[in-house]
Structure formats: structure tokens, C-alpha cells
PDB file of C-alpha atoms and ligand atoms in Angstrom:
ATOM      1  CA  MET L   1      42.691 -39.840 -16.757  1.00 60.00           C
ATOM      2  CA  ALA L   2      39.603 -38.458 -15.076  1.00 82.00           C
ATOM      3  CA  ARG L   3      37.671 -35.959 -17.131  1.00 96.00           C
ATOM      4  CA  LYS L   4      37.386 -32.525 -15.533  1.00 97.00           C
ATOM      5  CA  LYS L   5      33.735 -31.623 -15.153  1.00 98.00           C
ATOM      6  CA  LEU L   6      32.309 -28.724 -17.134  1.00 98.00           C
ATOM      7  CA  VAL L   7      29.382 -26.589 -16.015  1.00 98.00           C
ATOM      8  CA  ALA L   8      28.091 -24.521 -18.927  1.00 98.00           C
ATOM      9  CA  GLY L   9      25.424 -21.838 -18.740  1.00 98.00           C
ATOM     10  CA  ASN L  10      23.203 -21.197 -21.733  1.00 98.00           C
ATOM     11  CA  TRP L  11      21.680 -17.761 -21.226  1.00 98.00           C
ATOM     12  CA  LYS L  12      19.507 -18.229 -24.353  1.00 98.00           C
ATOM     13  CA  MET L  13      17.864 -14.891 -25.355  1.00 98.00           C
ATOM     14  CA  ASN L  14      18.499 -13.266 -21.976  1.00 98.00           C
ATOM     15  CA  GLY L  15      21.035 -10.666 -20.937  1.00 98.00           C
ATOM     16  CA  LEU L  16      21.891  -7.021 -21.504  1.00 98.00           C
ATOM     17  CA  LEU L  17      25.151  -5.167 -20.952  1.00 97.00           C
ATOM     18  CA  ALA L  18      24.229  -4.888 -17.271  1.00 96.00           C
ATOM     19  CA  SER L  19      24.529  -8.696 -17.056  1.00 97.00           C
ATOM     20  CA  LYS L  20      28.272  -8.222 -16.851  1.00 96.00           C
ATOM     21  CA  SER L  21      27.706  -7.933 -13.091  1.00 97.00           C
ATOM     22  CA  LEU L  22      26.266 -11.475 -13.095  1.00 97.00           C
ATOM     23  CA  LEU L  23      29.385 -12.831 -14.778  1.00 97.00           C
ATOM     24  CA  LEU L  24      31.635 -10.909 -12.405  1.00 96.00           C
ATOM     25  CA  GLU L  25      29.725 -12.296  -9.420  1.00 96.00           C
ATOM     26  CA  ILE L  26      30.019 -15.855 -10.718  1.00 96.00           C
ATOM     27  CA  SER L  27      33.701 -15.312 -11.355  1.00 96.00           C
ATOM     28  CA  ARG L  28      34.322 -13.779  -7.928  1.00 95.00           C
ATOM     29  CA  GLU L  29      32.326 -16.312  -5.921  1.00 95.00           C
ATOM     30  CA  TYR L  30      32.964 -19.495  -7.872  1.00 94.00           C
ATOM     31  CA  GLY L  31      35.971 -18.811 -10.084  1.00 88.00           C
ATOM     32  CA  ASN L  32      38.156 -21.178  -8.078  1.00 91.00           C
ATOM     33  CA  ALA L  33      35.817 -24.128  -8.472  1.00 95.00           C
ATOM     34  CA  ALA L  34      37.045 -27.642  -9.167  1.00 96.00           C
ATOM     35  CA  CYS L  35      35.266 -27.714 -12.549  1.00 97.00           C
ATOM     36  CA  ASP L  36      35.614 -25.767 -15.783  1.00 97.00           C
ATOM     37  CA  ILE L  37      32.992 -23.056 -16.269  1.00 98.00           C
ATOM     38  CA  LEU L  38      31.586 -21.804 -19.570  1.00 98.00           C
ATOM     39  CA  VAL L  39      28.993 -19.078 -20.012  1.00 98.00           C
ATOM     40  CA  CYS L  40      27.187 -18.695 -23.340  1.00 98.00           C
ATOM     41  CA  PRO L  41      25.455 -15.299 -23.440  1.00 98.00           C
ATOM     42  CA  PRO L  42      23.739 -13.748 -26.459  1.00 98.00           C
ATOM     43  CA  ALA L  43      26.382 -12.963 -29.100  1.00 98.00           C
ATOM     44  CA  THR L  44      25.946  -9.235 -28.438  1.00 98.00           C
ATOM     45  CA  LEU L  45      27.609  -9.698 -25.035  1.00 98.00           C
ATOM     46  CA  ILE L  46      30.584 -11.893 -25.948  1.00 98.00           C
ATOM     47  CA  ASN L  47      32.975  -9.017 -26.428  1.00 98.00           C
ATOM     48  CA  ALA L  48      31.888  -7.347 -23.192  1.00 97.00           C
ATOM     49  CA  LEU L  49      32.294 -10.532 -21.164  1.00 97.00           C
ATOM     50  CA  ARG L  50      35.571 -11.734 -22.649  1.00 96.00           C
ATOM     51  CA  GLY L  51      38.884 -11.743 -20.908  1.00 91.00           C
ATOM     52  CA  GLY L  52      37.973 -12.981 -17.425  1.00 90.00           C
ATOM     53  CA  THR L  53      38.552 -16.330 -15.774  1.00 91.00           C
ATOM     54  CA  ILE L  54      35.359 -17.825 -17.194  1.00 96.00           C
ATOM     55  CA  ALA L  55      35.257 -19.202 -20.728  1.00 97.00           C
ATOM     56  CA  ILE L  56      32.704 -17.572 -23.035  1.00 98.00           C
ATOM     57  CA  GLY L  57      30.731 -19.192 -25.831  1.00 98.00           C
ATOM     58  CA  GLY L  58      28.204 -18.435 -28.526  1.00 98.00           C
ATOM     59  CA  GLN L  59      24.860 -20.204 -28.921  1.00 98.00           C
ATOM     60  CA  ASP L  60      24.927 -20.855 -32.668  1.00 98.00           C
ATOM     61  CA  CYS L  61      26.928 -20.052 -35.780  1.00 98.00           C
ATOM     62  CA  HIS L  62      26.594 -20.220 -39.547  1.00 98.00           C
ATOM     63  CA  TRP L  63      28.730 -22.741 -41.441  1.00 98.00           C
ATOM     64  CA  ASN L  64      30.142 -20.114 -43.797  1.00 98.00           C
ATOM     65  CA  GLU L  65      32.869 -17.744 -42.706  1.00 98.00           C
ATOM     66  CA  SER L  66      31.193 -14.687 -44.223  1.00 98.00           C
ATOM     67  CA  GLY L  67      28.740 -13.811 -46.961  1.00 98.00           C
ATOM     68  CA  ALA L  68      25.164 -12.881 -47.786  1.00 98.00           C
ATOM     69  CA  HIS L  69      23.360 -14.411 -44.793  1.00 98.00           C
ATOM     70  CA  THR L  70      21.410 -11.606 -43.172  1.00 98.00           C
ATOM     71  CA  GLY L  71      21.130 -11.942 -39.423  1.00 97.00           C
ATOM     72  CA  ASP L  72      23.576 -14.830 -39.149  1.00 98.00           C
ATOM     73  CA  ILE L  73      26.913 -14.878 -37.389  1.00 98.00           C
ATOM     74  CA  SER L  74      29.946 -16.962 -38.314  1.00 98.00           C
ATOM     75  CA  ALA L  75      32.213 -19.024 -36.096  1.00 98.00           C
ATOM     76  CA  ALA L  76      35.114 -16.777 -37.098  1.00 98.00           C
ATOM     77  CA  MET L  77      33.122 -13.762 -35.876  1.00 98.00           C
ATOM     78  CA  LEU L  78      32.394 -15.445 -32.538  1.00 98.00           C
ATOM     79  CA  ALA L  79      36.083 -16.232 -32.127  1.00 98.00           C
ATOM     80  CA  ASP L  80      37.000 -12.687 -33.128  1.00 98.00           C
ATOM     81  CA  ALA L  81      34.611 -11.319 -30.487  1.00 98.00           C
ATOM     82  CA  GLY L  82      36.335 -13.427 -27.846  1.00 98.00           C
ATOM     83  CA  ALA L  83      34.417 -16.705 -27.754  1.00 98.00           C
ATOM     84  CA  ASP L  84      36.139 -19.945 -26.791  1.00 98.00           C
ATOM     85  CA  ALA L  85      33.234 -22.227 -27.635  1.00 98.00           C
ATOM     86  CA  VAL L  86      29.827 -22.442 -29.291  1.00 99.00           C
ATOM     87  CA  ILE L  87      26.664 -24.416 -28.547  1.00 99.00           C
ATOM     88  CA  LEU L  88      25.402 -26.124 -31.710  1.00 99.00           C
ATOM     89  CA  GLY L  89      22.212 -28.027 -32.520  1.00 98.00           C
ATOM     90  CA  HIS L  90      20.325 -26.977 -29.411  1.00 98.00           C
ATOM     91  CA  SER L  91      16.774 -28.317 -29.616  1.00 98.00           C
ATOM     92  CA  GLU L  92      15.422 -24.761 -29.663  1.00 98.00           C
ATOM     93  CA  ARG L  93      17.479 -24.113 -32.828  1.00 98.00           C
ATOM     94  CA  ARG L  94      16.382 -27.444 -34.288  1.00 98.00           C
ATOM     95  CA  THR L  95      12.707 -26.630 -33.545  1.00 97.00           C
ATOM     96  CA  ASP L  96      12.545 -22.861 -34.084  1.00 97.00           C
ATOM     97  CA  HIS L  97      14.914 -22.700 -37.057  1.00 97.00           C
ATOM     98  CA  GLY L  98      14.541 -26.118 -38.671  1.00 97.00           C
ATOM     99  CA  GLU L  99      18.158 -27.101 -38.072  1.00 98.00           C
ATOM    100  CA  THR L 100      18.995 -30.585 -39.278  1.00 98.00           C
ATOM    101  CA  ASP L 101      21.786 -32.899 -38.169  1.00 98.00           C
ATOM    102  CA  GLU L 102      23.562 -32.167 -41.448  1.00 98.00           C
ATOM    103  CA  MET L 103      23.483 -28.438 -40.772  1.00 98.00           C
ATOM    104  CA  VAL L 104      24.792 -29.028 -37.253  1.00 98.00           C
ATOM    105  CA  ALA L 105      27.696 -31.068 -38.664  1.00 98.00           C
ATOM    106  CA  LYS L 106      28.610 -28.247 -41.056  1.00 98.00           C
ATOM    107  CA  LYS L 107      28.424 -25.729 -38.221  1.00 98.00           C
ATOM    108  CA  THR L 108      30.637 -27.954 -36.073  1.00 99.00           C
ATOM    109  CA  GLU L 109      33.254 -28.086 -38.828  1.00 98.00           C
ATOM    110  CA  ALA L 110      33.134 -24.296 -39.079  1.00 98.00           C
ATOM    111  CA  ALA L 111      33.504 -23.974 -35.311  1.00 99.00           C
ATOM    112  CA  TRP L 112      36.578 -26.212 -35.319  1.00 98.00           C
ATOM    113  CA  LYS L 113      38.087 -24.286 -38.201  1.00 98.00           C
ATOM    114  CA  ALA L 114      37.692 -21.094 -36.135  1.00 98.00           C
ATOM    115  CA  GLY L 115      39.333 -22.755 -33.142  1.00 98.00           C
ATOM    116  CA  LEU L 116      36.145 -23.015 -31.086  1.00 98.00           C
ATOM    117  CA  MET L 117      35.113 -25.928 -28.903  1.00 98.00           C
ATOM    118  CA  ALA L 118      31.749 -27.208 -30.144  1.00 99.00           C
ATOM    119  CA  VAL L 119      29.073 -28.176 -27.622  1.00 99.00           C
ATOM    120  CA  VAL L 120      26.864 -30.397 -29.790  1.00 99.00           C
ATOM    121  CA  CYS L 121      23.380 -31.019 -28.377  1.00 99.00           C
ATOM    122  CA  VAL L 122      21.309 -34.164 -28.842  1.00 98.00           C
ATOM    123  CA  GLY L 123      18.120 -35.322 -27.182  1.00 98.00           C
ATOM    124  CA  GLU L 124      14.832 -37.127 -27.654  1.00 98.00           C
ATOM    125  CA  THR L 125      11.330 -35.642 -27.562  1.00 98.00           C
ATOM    126  CA  GLY L 126       8.749 -36.799 -25.049  1.00 98.00           C
ATOM    127  CA  ASP L 127       7.000 -38.818 -27.774  1.00 98.00           C
ATOM    128  CA  GLU L 128      10.255 -40.562 -28.682  1.00 98.00           C
ATOM    129  CA  ARG L 129      10.906 -41.419 -25.036  1.00 98.00           C
ATOM    130  CA  ASP L 130       7.350 -42.790 -24.690  1.00 98.00           C
ATOM    131  CA  ALA L 131       7.760 -44.805 -27.887  1.00 98.00           C
ATOM    132  CA  GLY L 132      10.988 -46.380 -26.630  1.00 98.00           C
ATOM    133  CA  THR L 133      13.060 -44.928 -29.484  1.00 98.00           C
ATOM    134  CA  THR L 134      15.316 -42.685 -27.387  1.00 98.00           C
ATOM    135  CA  LEU L 135      18.588 -44.455 -28.140  1.00 98.00           C
ATOM    136  CA  ASP L 136      17.761 -44.747 -31.862  1.00 98.00           C
ATOM    137  CA  ARG L 137      17.187 -41.014 -31.992  1.00 98.00           C
ATOM    138  CA  ILE L 138      20.317 -40.115 -30.033  1.00 98.00           C
ATOM    139  CA  GLY L 139      22.404 -42.521 -32.108  1.00 98.00           C
ATOM    140  CA  ALA L 140      21.171 -41.023 -35.374  1.00 98.00           C
ATOM    141  CA  GLN L 141      21.811 -37.490 -34.121  1.00 98.00           C
ATOM    142  CA  LEU L 142      25.340 -38.346 -33.008  1.00 98.00           C
ATOM    143  CA  ASP L 143      26.158 -40.077 -36.303  1.00 98.00           C
ATOM    144  CA  ALA L 144      24.974 -37.200 -38.454  1.00 98.00           C
ATOM    145  CA  SER L 145      25.676 -34.123 -36.306  1.00 98.00           C
ATOM    146  CA  ILE L 146      29.327 -34.775 -35.445  1.00 98.00           C
ATOM    147  CA  PRO L 147      31.835 -34.607 -38.307  1.00 98.00           C
ATOM    148  CA  ASP L 148      35.083 -36.578 -38.465  1.00 98.00           C
ATOM    149  CA  GLY L 149      37.938 -35.074 -36.501  1.00 97.00           C
ATOM    150  CA  ALA L 150      36.508 -34.933 -32.983  1.00 98.00           C
ATOM    151  CA  THR L 151      38.934 -34.699 -30.068  1.00 98.00           C
ATOM    152  CA  GLY L 152      38.574 -34.300 -26.332  1.00 97.00           C
ATOM    153  CA  LYS L 153      39.436 -30.625 -26.749  1.00 97.00           C
ATOM    154  CA  ASN L 154      37.237 -29.606 -29.653  1.00 98.00           C
ATOM    155  CA  LEU L 155      34.056 -31.520 -28.795  1.00 98.00           C
ATOM    156  CA  VAL L 156      31.623 -31.642 -25.898  1.00 98.00           C
ATOM    157  CA  VAL L 157      28.355 -33.555 -26.281  1.00 99.00           C
ATOM    158  CA  ALA L 158      25.297 -32.315 -24.383  1.00 99.00           C
ATOM    159  CA  TYR L 159      22.430 -34.736 -23.807  1.00 99.00           C
ATOM    160  CA  GLU L 160      19.307 -32.639 -23.396  1.00 98.00           C
ATOM    161  CA  PRO L 161      15.982 -34.485 -23.413  1.00 98.00           C
ATOM    162  CA  VAL L 162      13.665 -31.988 -25.122  1.00 98.00           C
ATOM    163  CA  TRP L 163      10.863 -32.718 -22.645  1.00 98.00           C
ATOM    164  CA  ALA L 164      13.125 -31.869 -19.689  1.00 98.00           C
ATOM    165  CA  ILE L 165      14.137 -28.408 -20.921  1.00 98.00           C
ATOM    166  CA  GLY L 166      12.545 -25.658 -18.856  1.00 98.00           C
ATOM    167  CA  THR L 167       9.894 -28.011 -17.450  1.00 98.00           C
ATOM    168  CA  GLY L 168      11.293 -28.906 -14.038  1.00 97.00           C
ATOM    169  CA  ARG L 169      11.059 -32.576 -15.057  1.00 98.00           C
ATOM    170  CA  ILE L 170      14.184 -34.720 -15.273  1.00 98.00           C
ATOM    171  CA  PRO L 171      14.682 -38.339 -16.303  1.00 98.00           C
ATOM    172  CA  GLU L 172      15.274 -41.121 -13.790  1.00 98.00           C
ATOM    173  CA  MET L 173      18.972 -41.304 -12.944  1.00 98.00           C
ATOM    174  CA  SER L 174      19.046 -44.783 -14.503  1.00 98.00           C
ATOM    175  CA  ASP L 175      17.712 -43.310 -17.750  1.00 98.00           C
ATOM    176  CA  ILE L 176      20.402 -40.605 -17.736  1.00 98.00           C
ATOM    177  CA  ALA L 177      23.023 -43.327 -17.138  1.00 98.00           C
ATOM    178  CA  GLU L 178      21.677 -45.425 -20.005  1.00 98.00           C
ATOM    179  CA  VAL L 179      21.906 -42.548 -22.482  1.00 98.00           C
ATOM    180  CA  HIS L 180      25.312 -41.313 -21.292  1.00 98.00           C
ATOM    181  CA  ASP L 181      26.780 -44.834 -21.392  1.00 98.00           C
ATOM    182  CA  PHE L 182      25.342 -45.207 -24.890  1.00 98.00           C
ATOM    183  CA  ILE L 183      26.851 -41.897 -26.044  1.00 98.00           C
ATOM    184  CA  ARG L 184      30.264 -42.922 -24.677  1.00 98.00           C
ATOM    185  CA  SER L 185      30.110 -46.256 -26.496  1.00 98.00           C
ATOM    186  CA  LYS L 186      29.027 -44.585 -29.752  1.00 98.00           C
ATOM    187  CA  LEU L 187      31.962 -42.165 -29.486  1.00 98.00           C
ATOM    188  CA  LYS L 188      34.277 -45.111 -28.874  1.00 98.00           C
ATOM    189  CA  ASP L 189      33.047 -47.010 -31.944  1.00 98.00           C
ATOM    190  CA  ARG L 190      33.512 -43.976 -34.128  1.00 98.00           C
ATOM    191  CA  PHE L 191      36.574 -42.165 -32.750  1.00 98.00           C
ATOM    192  CA  GLY L 192      38.403 -44.803 -30.711  1.00 97.00           C
ATOM    193  CA  GLY L 193      38.825 -45.272 -26.990  1.00 97.00           C
ATOM    194  CA  ASP L 194      41.276 -42.454 -26.261  1.00 97.00           C
ATOM    195  CA  THR L 195      39.104 -39.789 -27.865  1.00 98.00           C
ATOM    196  CA  ALA L 196      35.891 -41.232 -26.438  1.00 98.00           C
ATOM    197  CA  GLU L 197      37.357 -41.181 -22.951  1.00 98.00           C
ATOM    198  CA  ALA L 198      38.423 -37.548 -23.341  1.00 98.00           C
ATOM    199  CA  VAL L 199      35.168 -36.069 -24.699  1.00 98.00           C
ATOM    200  CA  ARG L 200      32.945 -34.628 -21.992  1.00 98.00           C
ATOM    201  CA  VAL L 201      29.273 -35.569 -22.077  1.00 98.00           C
ATOM    202  CA  LEU L 202      27.021 -33.068 -20.284  1.00 99.00           C
ATOM    203  CA  TYR L 203      23.459 -33.533 -19.104  1.00 98.00           C
ATOM    204  CA  GLY L 204      21.039 -30.642 -19.689  1.00 98.00           C
ATOM    205  CA  GLY L 205      17.385 -30.062 -18.830  1.00 98.00           C
ATOM    206  CA  SER L 206      16.067 -28.592 -15.549  1.00 98.00           C
ATOM    207  CA  VAL L 207      19.404 -28.883 -13.735  1.00 98.00           C
ATOM    208  CA  LYS L 208      19.167 -27.022 -10.422  1.00 98.00           C
ATOM    209  CA  PRO L 209      21.316 -26.774  -7.293  1.00 98.00           C
ATOM    210  CA  GLY L 210      18.970 -29.294  -5.666  1.00 98.00           C
ATOM    211  CA  ASN L 211      19.464 -32.075  -8.233  1.00 98.00           C
ATOM    212  CA  ALA L 212      22.972 -31.369  -9.535  1.00 98.00           C
ATOM    213  CA  GLU L 213      24.869 -33.541  -7.083  1.00 98.00           C
ATOM    214  CA  GLU L 214      22.730 -36.569  -7.848  1.00 98.00           C
ATOM    215  CA  ILE L 215      23.049 -36.015 -11.605  1.00 98.00           C
ATOM    216  CA  PHE L 216      26.833 -35.522 -11.408  1.00 98.00           C
ATOM    217  CA  ALA L 217      27.178 -38.857  -9.620  1.00 98.00           C
ATOM    218  CA  VAL L 218      25.680 -40.696 -12.612  1.00 98.00           C
ATOM    219  CA  SER L 219      27.980 -42.796 -14.772  1.00 95.00           C
ATOM    220  CA  ASN L 220      29.513 -40.889 -17.685  1.00 98.00           C
ATOM    221  CA  VAL L 221      28.008 -37.532 -16.705  1.00 98.00           C
ATOM    222  CA  ASP L 222      30.809 -34.960 -17.012  1.00 98.00           C
ATOM    223  CA  GLY L 223      28.910 -31.822 -16.121  1.00 98.00           C
ATOM    224  CA  ALA L 224      25.810 -29.885 -17.083  1.00 98.00           C
ATOM    225  CA  LEU L 225      24.404 -27.517 -19.673  1.00 99.00           C
ATOM    226  CA  VAL L 226      22.220 -25.191 -17.630  1.00 98.00           C
ATOM    227  CA  GLY L 227      19.493 -22.866 -18.892  1.00 98.00           C
ATOM    228  CA  GLY L 228      17.265 -21.056 -16.392  1.00 98.00           C
ATOM    229  CA  ALA L 229      19.427 -21.703 -13.351  1.00 98.00           C
ATOM    230  CA  SER L 230      22.448 -20.119 -15.075  1.00 98.00           C
ATOM    231  CA  LEU L 231      20.767 -16.702 -14.874  1.00 98.00           C
ATOM    232  CA  LYS L 232      21.149 -16.399 -11.100  1.00 97.00           C
ATOM    233  CA  ALA L 233      24.638 -16.431  -9.595  1.00 97.00           C
ATOM    234  CA  GLU L 234      23.482 -18.328  -6.519  1.00 97.00           C
ATOM    235  CA  ASP L 235      21.747 -21.072  -8.498  1.00 98.00           C
ATOM    236  CA  PHE L 236      24.514 -21.423 -11.083  1.00 98.00           C
ATOM    237  CA  GLY L 237      27.033 -21.350  -8.249  1.00 97.00           C
ATOM    238  CA  GLY L 238      25.199 -24.117  -6.428  1.00 97.00           C
ATOM    239  CA  ILE L 239      25.527 -26.296  -9.525  1.00 98.00           C
ATOM    240  CA  ILE L 240      29.189 -25.359  -9.977  1.00 98.00           C
ATOM    241  CA  SER L 241      29.892 -26.263  -6.353  1.00 97.00           C
ATOM    242  CA  ALA L 242      28.309 -29.694  -6.867  1.00 98.00           C
ATOM    243  CA  ALA L 243      30.660 -30.487  -9.795  1.00 97.00           C
ATOM    244  CA  LYS L 244      33.716 -32.097  -8.287  1.00 89.00           C
TER     245      LYS L 244
HETATM  246  P1  13P O 301      16.826 -25.411 -18.476  1.00 91.99           P
HETATM  247  O1  13P O 301      18.014 -25.622 -17.565  1.00 91.99           O
HETATM  248  O2  13P O 301      16.178 -24.078 -18.298  1.00 91.99           O
HETATM  249  O3  13P O 301      15.870 -26.561 -18.421  1.00 91.99           O
HETATM  250  O4  13P O 301      17.400 -25.373 -19.975  1.00 91.99           O
HETATM  251  C1  13P O 301      18.268 -26.374 -20.388  1.00 91.99           C
HETATM  252  C2  13P O 301      18.856 -25.988 -21.679  1.00 91.99           C
HETATM  253  O5  13P O 301      18.173 -25.927 -22.686  1.00 91.99           O
HETATM  254  C3  13P O 301      20.284 -25.647 -21.698  1.00 91.99           C
HETATM  255  O6  13P O 301      20.755 -25.568 -22.991  1.00 91.99           O
END
């Protein structure tokens, strides 16, 4: 069965209550698209944006359900606020907050327990790409960041080369294909063919309306995780329209 494409917007630390108009515009203009759409705003906005036709996600969660963790938010709280999903292990969390693969795996388990779909991010740095160790890095991240129990419904993998995030630079299409094919084969080895065929693998990093169609045509690319271009309805909509 063909995997339905998913276009996910990661608003990062952008968005105020007034951003509800952006979500409504996306929903109105592109809500009938051929792909699934997910928007991940700051956690403060989840409750305000819930309940429409577009799925809503968080951008991180703690692995505990509650407790003495000042400033953190649990998967159960995200679900309670109305989230359907959560991005985990984004490179900005790994870099800014020292998140390890082991932490990401614990967070993923917590997300599943709360009924959230986990969007687990992996990706090499520019130095790793230059050194030819991209697949080693991605393989290690997949092994250690994804716990047992993955299904096509509870897991999405996002391949985001760190050097392509917010830079306007993207890999060669053949390089994207190599990594996505590799991720699919790793999922197959670990979880079996049926699960591996059902899990969507997104590409992220400088996806724009102008390059989305080409990226979506690449083998094993099942959609995109979009940063900057998800903050403008027209740009996000252009990417959504390219996902068939
Ligand atoms: P940009 O689309 O701004 O490069 O960000 C990608 C990203 O980090 C999405 O999670």
C-alpha cells in the first residue's frame, strides 16, 4: 500500500495567539490536500489550535509523566492540551539542550504511552557528511533513538541534515535517496517489512515550494518537515500542494 505523504510544519520558537489566523488560512486554503498535514507550534498554542482539520503536535516532551522538572512538559500534558504528535530529537534540541539518543528513546516511549505519534529526527552534521560518515551516524541514531514497538501509526522518521537546516542548502537528490533508502532498510532489519513499509520517512532542511516537488519525487521520501517555510501560508501551501 502506498504511504500517504505527510507535510509537517515545525514553527520552532515562533508564534503567538494571533498565529491562529495562519492555521485557519492553511486549513481553509489547503485543508483538502492529498497529503496529511501536521503543524507543531510552541506548546503554548496547542490548546488554541486544536480541534480543526489539521493535526497538531508538540516540539519536545519530557520522558516522565509529571514531577519536579521545572520548565519541562510531559507527553501526557501535550496530549491533554490537544496534541496528536510530537517532534523528538530535533538537532536544535540535541545541540542546545544536550539531548542524547538515549534520551530521545525514552521520550519516544513516553510519547507512545500518551498516544502521540513520535516524529523522531536524525541527521548528520556538515563535518560528518564531509568525512563520509553520514550513514554511520544516521544508523547509530536510528538504533539508539527508536525504542522497540514502532508501528506505521506511532512513528515517523525525519531525516534532517544539520547543515541544511535554515541555510538554504539542500543535499543532492541522489544523497537524499541514499539516506532514505538506508533508513527504510534499517527499519526493515529491525521491525520487519510490514512495519518498515508503513513508517513515513520525511526529509527536512530548507524545503521550499520551489524544491518540494523534486524532493518528493525521490525514492522513499514520504513528505517533509518544514521550518521557516511553514510560517507563511503561501509557502507552506506550496509545499503541501506538491505532496501528492
Ligand atoms: P528549515 O525548513 O527552516 O530549514 O528548518 C528545517 C527544520 O529544522 C524543521 O524541523
